[in-house]
JSON list of C-alpha atoms in Angstrom, two decimals:
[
{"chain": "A", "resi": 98, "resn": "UNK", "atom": "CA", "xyz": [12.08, 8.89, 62.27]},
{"chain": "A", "resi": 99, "resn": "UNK", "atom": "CA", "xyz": [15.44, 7.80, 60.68]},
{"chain": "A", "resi": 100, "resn": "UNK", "atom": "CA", "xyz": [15.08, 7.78, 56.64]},
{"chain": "A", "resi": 101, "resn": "UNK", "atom": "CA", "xyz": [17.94, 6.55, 54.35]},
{"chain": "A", "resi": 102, "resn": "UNK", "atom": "CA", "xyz": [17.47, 7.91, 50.67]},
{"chain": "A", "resi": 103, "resn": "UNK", "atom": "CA", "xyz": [19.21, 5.49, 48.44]},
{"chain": "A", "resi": 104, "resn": "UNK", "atom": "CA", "xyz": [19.29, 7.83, 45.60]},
{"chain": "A", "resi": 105, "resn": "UNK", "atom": "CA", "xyz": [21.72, 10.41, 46.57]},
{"chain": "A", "resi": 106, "resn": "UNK", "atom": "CA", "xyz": [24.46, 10.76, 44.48]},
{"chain": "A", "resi": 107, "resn": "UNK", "atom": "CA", "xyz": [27.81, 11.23, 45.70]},
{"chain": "A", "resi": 108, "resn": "UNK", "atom": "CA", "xyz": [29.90, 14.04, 45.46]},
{"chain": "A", "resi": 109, "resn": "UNK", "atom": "CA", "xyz": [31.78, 12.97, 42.71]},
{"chain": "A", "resi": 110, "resn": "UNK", "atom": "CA", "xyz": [29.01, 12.51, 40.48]},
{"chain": "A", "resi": 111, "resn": "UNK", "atom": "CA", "xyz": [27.77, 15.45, 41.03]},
{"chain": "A", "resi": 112, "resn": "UNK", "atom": "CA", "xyz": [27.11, 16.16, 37.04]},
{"chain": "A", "resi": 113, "resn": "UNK", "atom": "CA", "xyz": [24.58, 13.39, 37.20]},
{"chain": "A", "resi": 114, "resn": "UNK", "atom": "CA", "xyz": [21.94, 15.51, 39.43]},
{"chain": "A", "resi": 115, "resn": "UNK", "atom": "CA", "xyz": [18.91, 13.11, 38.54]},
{"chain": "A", "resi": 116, "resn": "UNK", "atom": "CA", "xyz": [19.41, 9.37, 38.73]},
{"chain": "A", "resi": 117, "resn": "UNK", "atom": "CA", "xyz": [17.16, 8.21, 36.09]},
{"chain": "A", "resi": 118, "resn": "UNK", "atom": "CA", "xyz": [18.47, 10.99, 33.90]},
{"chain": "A", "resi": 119, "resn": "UNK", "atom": "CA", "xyz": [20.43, 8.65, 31.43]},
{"chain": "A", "resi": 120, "resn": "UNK", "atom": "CA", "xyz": [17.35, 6.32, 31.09]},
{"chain": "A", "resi": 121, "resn": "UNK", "atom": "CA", "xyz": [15.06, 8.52, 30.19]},
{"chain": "A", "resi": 122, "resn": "UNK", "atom": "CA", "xyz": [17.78, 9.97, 28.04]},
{"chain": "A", "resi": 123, "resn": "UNK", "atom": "CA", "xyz": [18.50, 6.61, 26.28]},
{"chain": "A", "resi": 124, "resn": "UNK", "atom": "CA", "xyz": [14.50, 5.89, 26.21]},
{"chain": "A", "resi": 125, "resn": "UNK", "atom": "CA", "xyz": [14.26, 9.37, 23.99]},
{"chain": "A", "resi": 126, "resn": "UNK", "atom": "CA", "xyz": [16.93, 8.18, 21.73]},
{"chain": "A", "resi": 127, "resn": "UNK", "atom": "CA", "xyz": [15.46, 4.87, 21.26]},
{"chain": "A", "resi": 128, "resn": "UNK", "atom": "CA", "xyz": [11.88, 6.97, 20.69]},
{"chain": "A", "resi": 129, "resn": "UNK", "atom": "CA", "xyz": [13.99, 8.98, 17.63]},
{"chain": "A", "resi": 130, "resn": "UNK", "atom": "CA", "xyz": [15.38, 5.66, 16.00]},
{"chain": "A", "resi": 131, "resn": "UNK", "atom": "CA", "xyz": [12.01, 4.04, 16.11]},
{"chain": "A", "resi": 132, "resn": "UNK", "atom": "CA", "xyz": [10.15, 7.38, 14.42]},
{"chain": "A", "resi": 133, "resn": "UNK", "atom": "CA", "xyz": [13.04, 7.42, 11.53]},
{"chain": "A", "resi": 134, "resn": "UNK", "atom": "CA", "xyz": [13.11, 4.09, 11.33]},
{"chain": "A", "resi": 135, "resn": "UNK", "atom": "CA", "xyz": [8.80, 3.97, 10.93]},
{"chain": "A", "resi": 136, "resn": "UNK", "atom": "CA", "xyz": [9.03, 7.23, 8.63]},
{"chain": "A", "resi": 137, "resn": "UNK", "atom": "CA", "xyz": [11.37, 5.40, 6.20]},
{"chain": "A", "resi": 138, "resn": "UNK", "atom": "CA", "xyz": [8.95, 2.01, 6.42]},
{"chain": "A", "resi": 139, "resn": "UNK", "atom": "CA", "xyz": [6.15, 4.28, 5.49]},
{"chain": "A", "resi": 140, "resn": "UNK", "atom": "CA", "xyz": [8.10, 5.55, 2.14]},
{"chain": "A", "resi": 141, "resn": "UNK", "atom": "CA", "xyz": [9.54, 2.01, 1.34]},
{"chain": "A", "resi": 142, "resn": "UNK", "atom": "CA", "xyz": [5.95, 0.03, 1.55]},
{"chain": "A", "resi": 143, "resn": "UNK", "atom": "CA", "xyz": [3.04, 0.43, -0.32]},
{"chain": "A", "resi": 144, "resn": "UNK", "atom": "CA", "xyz": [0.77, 3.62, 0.04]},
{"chain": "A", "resi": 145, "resn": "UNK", "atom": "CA", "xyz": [-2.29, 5.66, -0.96]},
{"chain": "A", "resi": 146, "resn": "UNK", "atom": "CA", "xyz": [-0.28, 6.95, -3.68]},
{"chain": "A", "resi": 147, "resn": "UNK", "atom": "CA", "xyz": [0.17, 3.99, -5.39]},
{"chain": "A", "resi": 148, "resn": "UNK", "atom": "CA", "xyz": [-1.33, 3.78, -9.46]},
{"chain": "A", "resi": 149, "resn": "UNK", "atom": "CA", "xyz": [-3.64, 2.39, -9.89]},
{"chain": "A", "resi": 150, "resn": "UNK", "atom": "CA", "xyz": [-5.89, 2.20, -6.98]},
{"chain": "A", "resi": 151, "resn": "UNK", "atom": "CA", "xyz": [-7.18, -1.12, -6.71]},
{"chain": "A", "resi": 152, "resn": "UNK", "atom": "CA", "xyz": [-10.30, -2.92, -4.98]},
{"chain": "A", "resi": 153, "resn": "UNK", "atom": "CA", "xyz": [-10.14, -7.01, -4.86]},
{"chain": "A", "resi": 154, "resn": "UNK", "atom": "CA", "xyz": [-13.47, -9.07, -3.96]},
{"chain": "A", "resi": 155, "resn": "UNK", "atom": "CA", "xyz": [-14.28, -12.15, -4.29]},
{"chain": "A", "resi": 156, "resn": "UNK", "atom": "CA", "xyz": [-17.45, -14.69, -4.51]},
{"chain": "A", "resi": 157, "resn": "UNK", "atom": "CA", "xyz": [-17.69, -18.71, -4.46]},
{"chain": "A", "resi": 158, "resn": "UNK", "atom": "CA", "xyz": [-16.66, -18.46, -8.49]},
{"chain": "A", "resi": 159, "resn": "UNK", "atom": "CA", "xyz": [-14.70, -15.41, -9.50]},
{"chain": "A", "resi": 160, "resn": "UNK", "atom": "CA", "xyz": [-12.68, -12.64, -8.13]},
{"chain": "A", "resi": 161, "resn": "UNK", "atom": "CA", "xyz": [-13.80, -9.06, -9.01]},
{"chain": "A", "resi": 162, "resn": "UNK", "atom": "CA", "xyz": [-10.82, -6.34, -9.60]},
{"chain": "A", "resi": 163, "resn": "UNK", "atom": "CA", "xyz": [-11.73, -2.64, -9.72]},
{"chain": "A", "resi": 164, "resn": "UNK", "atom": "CA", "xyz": [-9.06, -0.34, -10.21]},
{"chain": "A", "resi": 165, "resn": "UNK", "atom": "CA", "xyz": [-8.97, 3.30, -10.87]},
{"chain": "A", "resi": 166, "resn": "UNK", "atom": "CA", "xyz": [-7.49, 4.59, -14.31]},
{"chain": "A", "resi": 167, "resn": "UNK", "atom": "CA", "xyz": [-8.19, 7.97, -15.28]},
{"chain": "A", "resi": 168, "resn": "UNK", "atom": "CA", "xyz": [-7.13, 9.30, -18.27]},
{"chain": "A", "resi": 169, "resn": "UNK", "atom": "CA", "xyz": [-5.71, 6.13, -19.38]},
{"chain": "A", "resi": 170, "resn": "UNK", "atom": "CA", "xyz": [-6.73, 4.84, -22.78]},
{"chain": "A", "resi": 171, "resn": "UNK", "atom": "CA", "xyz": [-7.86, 1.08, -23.24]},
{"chain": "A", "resi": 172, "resn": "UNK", "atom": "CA", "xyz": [-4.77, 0.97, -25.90]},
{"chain": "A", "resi": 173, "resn": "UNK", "atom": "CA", "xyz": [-2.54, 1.75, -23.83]},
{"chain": "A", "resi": 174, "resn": "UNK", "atom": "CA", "xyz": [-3.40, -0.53, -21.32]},
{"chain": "A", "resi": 175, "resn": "UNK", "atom": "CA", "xyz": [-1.71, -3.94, -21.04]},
{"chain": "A", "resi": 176, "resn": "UNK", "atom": "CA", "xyz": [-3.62, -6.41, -18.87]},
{"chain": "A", "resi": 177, "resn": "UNK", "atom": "CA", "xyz": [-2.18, -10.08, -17.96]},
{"chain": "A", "resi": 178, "resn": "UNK", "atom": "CA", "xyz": [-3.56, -13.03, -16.61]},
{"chain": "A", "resi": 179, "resn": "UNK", "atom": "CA", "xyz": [-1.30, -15.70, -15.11]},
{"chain": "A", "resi": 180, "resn": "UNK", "atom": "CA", "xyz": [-2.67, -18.70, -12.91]},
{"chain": "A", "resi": 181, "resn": "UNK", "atom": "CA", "xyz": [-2.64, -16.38, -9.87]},
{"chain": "A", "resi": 182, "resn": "UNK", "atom": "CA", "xyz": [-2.04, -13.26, -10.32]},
{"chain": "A", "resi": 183, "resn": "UNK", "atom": "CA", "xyz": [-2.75, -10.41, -12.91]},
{"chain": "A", "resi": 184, "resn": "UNK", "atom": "CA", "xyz": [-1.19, -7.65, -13.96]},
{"chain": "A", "resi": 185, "resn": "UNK", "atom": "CA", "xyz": [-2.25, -4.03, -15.05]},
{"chain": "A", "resi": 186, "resn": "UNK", "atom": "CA", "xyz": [0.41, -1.77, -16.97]},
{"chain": "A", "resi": 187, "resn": "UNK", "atom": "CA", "xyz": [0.39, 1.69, -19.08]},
{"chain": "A", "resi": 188, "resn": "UNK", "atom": "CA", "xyz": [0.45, 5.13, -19.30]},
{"chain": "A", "resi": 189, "resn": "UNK", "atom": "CA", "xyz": [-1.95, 7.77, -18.70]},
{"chain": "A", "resi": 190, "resn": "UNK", "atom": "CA", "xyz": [-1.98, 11.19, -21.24]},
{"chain": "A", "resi": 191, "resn": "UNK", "atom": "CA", "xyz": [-2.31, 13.78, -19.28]},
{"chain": "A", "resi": 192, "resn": "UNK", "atom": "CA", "xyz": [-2.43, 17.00, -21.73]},
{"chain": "A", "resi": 193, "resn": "UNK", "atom": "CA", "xyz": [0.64, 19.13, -20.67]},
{"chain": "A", "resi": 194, "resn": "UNK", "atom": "CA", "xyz": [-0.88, 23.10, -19.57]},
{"chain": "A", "resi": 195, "resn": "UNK", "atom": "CA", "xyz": [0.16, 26.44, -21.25]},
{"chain": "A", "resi": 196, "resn": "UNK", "atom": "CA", "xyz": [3.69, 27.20, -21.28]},
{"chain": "A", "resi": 197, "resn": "UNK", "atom": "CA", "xyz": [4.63, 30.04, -18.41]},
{"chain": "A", "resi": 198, "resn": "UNK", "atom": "CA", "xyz": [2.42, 28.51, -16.36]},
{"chain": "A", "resi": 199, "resn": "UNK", "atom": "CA", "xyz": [4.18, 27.63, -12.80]},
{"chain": "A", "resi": 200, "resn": "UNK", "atom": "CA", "xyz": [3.11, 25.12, -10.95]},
{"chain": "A", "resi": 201, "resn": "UNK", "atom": "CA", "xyz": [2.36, 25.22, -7.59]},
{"chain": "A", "resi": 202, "resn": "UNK", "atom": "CA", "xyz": [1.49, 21.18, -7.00]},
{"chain": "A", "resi": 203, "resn": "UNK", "atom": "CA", "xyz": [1.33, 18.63, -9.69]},
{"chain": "A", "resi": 204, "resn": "UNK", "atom": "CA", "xyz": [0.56, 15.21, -8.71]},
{"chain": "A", "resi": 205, "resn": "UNK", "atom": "CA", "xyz": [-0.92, 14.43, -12.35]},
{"chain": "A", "resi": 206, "resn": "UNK", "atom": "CA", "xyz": [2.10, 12.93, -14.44]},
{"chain": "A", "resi": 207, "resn": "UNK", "atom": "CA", "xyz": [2.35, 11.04, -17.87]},
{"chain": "A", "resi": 208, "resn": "UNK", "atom": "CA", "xyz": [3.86, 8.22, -16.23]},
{"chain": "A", "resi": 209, "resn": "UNK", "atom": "CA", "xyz": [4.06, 4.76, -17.23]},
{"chain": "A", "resi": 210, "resn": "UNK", "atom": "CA", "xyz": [2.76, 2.46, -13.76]},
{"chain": "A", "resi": 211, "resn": "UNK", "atom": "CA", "xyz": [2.70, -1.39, -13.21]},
{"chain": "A", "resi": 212, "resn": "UNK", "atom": "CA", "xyz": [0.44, -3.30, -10.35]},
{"chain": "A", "resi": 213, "resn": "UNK", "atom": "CA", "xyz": [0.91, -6.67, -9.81]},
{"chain": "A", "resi": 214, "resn": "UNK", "atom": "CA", "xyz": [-2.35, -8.23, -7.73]},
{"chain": "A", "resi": 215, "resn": "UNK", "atom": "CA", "xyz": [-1.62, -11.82, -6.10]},
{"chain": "A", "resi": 216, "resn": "UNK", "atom": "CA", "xyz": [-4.50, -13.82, -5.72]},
{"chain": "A", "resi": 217, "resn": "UNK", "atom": "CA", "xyz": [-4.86, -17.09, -3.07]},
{"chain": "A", "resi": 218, "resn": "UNK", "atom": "CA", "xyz": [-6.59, -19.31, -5.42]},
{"chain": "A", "resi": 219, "resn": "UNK", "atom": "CA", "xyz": [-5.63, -20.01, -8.97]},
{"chain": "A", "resi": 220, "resn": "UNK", "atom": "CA", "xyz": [-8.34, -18.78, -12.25]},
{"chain": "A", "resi": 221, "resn": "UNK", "atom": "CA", "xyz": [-9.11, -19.33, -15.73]},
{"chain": "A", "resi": 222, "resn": "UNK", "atom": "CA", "xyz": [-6.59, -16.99, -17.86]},
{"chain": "A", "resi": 223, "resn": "UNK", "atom": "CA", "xyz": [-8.67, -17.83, -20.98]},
{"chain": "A", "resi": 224, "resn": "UNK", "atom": "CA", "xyz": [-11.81, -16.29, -19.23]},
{"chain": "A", "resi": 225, "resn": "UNK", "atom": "CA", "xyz": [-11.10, -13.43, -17.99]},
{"chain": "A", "resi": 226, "resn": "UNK", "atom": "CA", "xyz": [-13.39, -10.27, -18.82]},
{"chain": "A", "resi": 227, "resn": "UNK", "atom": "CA", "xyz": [-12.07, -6.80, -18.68]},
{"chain": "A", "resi": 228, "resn": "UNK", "atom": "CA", "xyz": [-14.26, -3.33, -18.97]},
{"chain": "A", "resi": 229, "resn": "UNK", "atom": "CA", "xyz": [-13.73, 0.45, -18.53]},
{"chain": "A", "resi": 230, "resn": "UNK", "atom": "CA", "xyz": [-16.07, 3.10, -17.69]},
{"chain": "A", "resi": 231, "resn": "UNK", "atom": "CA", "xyz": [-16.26, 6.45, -16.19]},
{"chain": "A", "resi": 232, "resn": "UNK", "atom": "CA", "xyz": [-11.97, 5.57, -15.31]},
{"chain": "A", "resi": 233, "resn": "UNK", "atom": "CA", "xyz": [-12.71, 2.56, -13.74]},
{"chain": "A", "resi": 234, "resn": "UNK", "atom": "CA", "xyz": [-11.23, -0.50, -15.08]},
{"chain": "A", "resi": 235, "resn": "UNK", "atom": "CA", "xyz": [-13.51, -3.75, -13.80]},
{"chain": "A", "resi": 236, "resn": "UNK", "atom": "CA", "xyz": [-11.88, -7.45, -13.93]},
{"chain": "A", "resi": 237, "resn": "UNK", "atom": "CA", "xyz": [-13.96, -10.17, -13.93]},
{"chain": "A", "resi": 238, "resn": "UNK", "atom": "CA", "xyz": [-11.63, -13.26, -12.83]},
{"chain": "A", "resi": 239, "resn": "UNK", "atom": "CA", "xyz": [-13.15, -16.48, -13.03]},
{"chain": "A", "resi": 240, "resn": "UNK", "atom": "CA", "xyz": [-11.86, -19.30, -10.36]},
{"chain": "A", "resi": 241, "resn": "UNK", "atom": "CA", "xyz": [-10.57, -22.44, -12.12]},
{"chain": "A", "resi": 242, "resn": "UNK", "atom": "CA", "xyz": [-13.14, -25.24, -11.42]},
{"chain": "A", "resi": 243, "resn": "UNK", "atom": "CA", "xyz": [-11.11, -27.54, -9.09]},
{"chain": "A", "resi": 244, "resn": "UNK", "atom": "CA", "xyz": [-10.65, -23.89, -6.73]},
{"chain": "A", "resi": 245, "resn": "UNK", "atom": "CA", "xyz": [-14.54, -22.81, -6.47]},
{"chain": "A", "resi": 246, "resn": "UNK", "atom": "CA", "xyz": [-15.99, -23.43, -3.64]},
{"chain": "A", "resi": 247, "resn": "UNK", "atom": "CA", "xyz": [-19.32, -25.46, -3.25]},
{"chain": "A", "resi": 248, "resn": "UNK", "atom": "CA", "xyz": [-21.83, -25.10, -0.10]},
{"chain": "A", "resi": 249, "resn": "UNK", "atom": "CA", "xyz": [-22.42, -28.90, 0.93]},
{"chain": "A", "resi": 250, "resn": "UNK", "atom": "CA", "xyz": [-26.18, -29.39, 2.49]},
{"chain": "A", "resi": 251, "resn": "UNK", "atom": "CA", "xyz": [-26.52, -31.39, 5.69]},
{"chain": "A", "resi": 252, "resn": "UNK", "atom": "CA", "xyz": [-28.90, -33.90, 5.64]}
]
């Protein structure tokens, strides 16, 4: 039986002793850019690390903000209500250790943070309820009247 193999490389290009060599080359290249290019994403966006942590619910009347703020003081907290969207700023006092003492990780700081929360429907500034316990800071955001929504019956 007479067999032609199309993928025999000449002579001359003898340095190129796999055909698909370059592509799968170029496709681990491409690979690399994509992982940096992901890895710096990752430190650019939002994370886990982010202060404070914060939970967002909502019913038919009110949205319900928990966010986690230990060590932090209700004076020096500064909460803001706009139409939609709130805002949760200050600075945790974190008592510095023993001098001579070397760290080994220290993810605890005194440092000032600021969250901004959007929110899809607009609330009641002028209502809103705020309360701390155990490091938890709780939000009660009431929805402005025109925005809550009402269960019509069928008859």
């Amino acid at each position: 039986m007479l067999t032609r193999n199309f993928l025999d490389t000449p002579a001359e290009n003898a340095h190129v002793a796999e055909p698909f060599a370059e592509i799968e080359q170029l496709v681990q290249q491409i690979n690399h850019m994509l992982d940096q290019w992901l890895i710096s994403e990752r430190r650019a966006g939002p994370d886990l690390t982010d202060f404070p942590l914060v939970n967002l619910s909502e019913d038919h009347d009110r949205y319900i903000l928990k966010a986690m703020i230990p060590g932090v003081k209700t004076e020096d907290l500064d909460i803001r209500a706009a139409a939609k969207s709130v805002s949760i700023s200050g600075e945790p006092h974190i008592p510095e250790e023993r001098e001579g003492v070397r760290y080994r990780q220290r993810e605890r700081q005194n440092k000032q943070f600021s969250r901004i929360v959007s929110l899809s429907r607009e609330i009641d500034p002028d209502q809103v309820d705020a309360q701390i316990e155990k490091g938890v800071l709780t939000l009660r955001l009431p929805k402005t009247k025109e925005f809550r929504t009402k269960q019509i019956p069928i008859k």
